[in-house]
Amino acid sequence: QAKAGDDAVRAYVPAMGQMFKRRFELVTQFRHALDSGQVTVHYQPKVALPSREVVGVEALVRWRHPEYGPLDPDEFVPAVEATGLVDALTGFVMECSLVRVRQWLDRGLRLSAAVNLSVRNLADETFPDRVADALRRHDVPPRLLTFELTESGVMADPERSLPVLRRLHALGVVLAVDDFGTGYSSLAYLRQLPVDEVKIDKSFVLGMGTDLGDMAVVRSIVELGHSLGLTVVAEGVEDDAAREQLVGMGCDIAQGYLISRPLAEDRFEAWLRARTIR
Ligand code: C2E
Ligand code: CA
Ligand code: CA
Ligand code: CA
């Protein structure tokens, strides 16, 4: 007997098949994509508030697929994260970032780079050693490397991730909680993590101009972060009004389209030169 919704299911199942097929394809092609230059890193600046001084970048991966064109990380990162290949992804982004940080230092610029971690990195007890080795090889001070982790990533398996986080922290790298406010964030939980920074999720920052609730969330995260001695970063800063509100709240660092979109290496360098010429 046919039930309402059967049509929807009939349409959905092949679409799902396509989705799995593409996911599978992307995962099998990713190694080659990394080795053949299809995968690159874009850099998005972070600036201090209220001075507008550039303090660092977030490193964001991009994939120019020969058949599908530019792919959004939201499409392939979750697929890659479900496999052991995420080690190679994180390693690649970290290497590219440390090369940049070293070159900036050689030009007298002290900028930090932030790399996004996935759950698997946090469950890998060899990861901190690889980080220490990379910092040594590139001769970069640990304070100039930040790792961004989501609370769901940490809370997926705290027994495994906490020791890894503690070892990363002991190296002296900066640890930031990303997308803060979207999960089951609580004060108690934040206090127990060895973190230095919170990043307010962009959904709240984007909503601040029109939604008093979002504004209240942003304000309370700034206050909570400061009361715990953390640096507070706002992402998704798209206009001057948002920037002014964040300055008023005492937020430390801003990132978003108002300052710049994520840029390919050469375009970021041009942006930086134009910004830092006196
Ligand atoms: P995320 O870590 O929350 O990164 C911030 C996202 O917000 C980036 O999207 C960035 O382009 C976007 N964004 C920045 N400023 C603004 C703004 O003013 N307005 C709006 N609407 N959006 C803004 P992107 O580059 O598409 O990355 C999406 C997600 O993919 C990231 O979210 C992160 O979770 C993941 N990702 C990106 N690169 C990596 C990586 O190298 N490794 C891992 N594990 N995940 C990555
Ligand atoms: Ca991030
Ligand atoms: Ca984020
Ligand atoms: Ca995100």
GROMACS .gro file of C-alpha atoms and ligand atoms in nm, residues 74 150 178-179 201-202 235, ligand 4:
model
    8
   74ASP     CA    1   3.198   2.203   0.345
  150THR     CA    2   3.519   2.267   1.774
  178ASP     CA    3   3.583   2.743   1.714
  179ASP     CA    4   3.212   2.802   1.644
  201ASP     CA    5   3.036   3.154   1.581
  202LYS     CA    6   2.961   3.370   1.279
  235GLU     CA    7   3.423   3.575   1.290
  282CA      CA    8   3.229   2.594   1.078
   0.00000   0.00000   0.00000
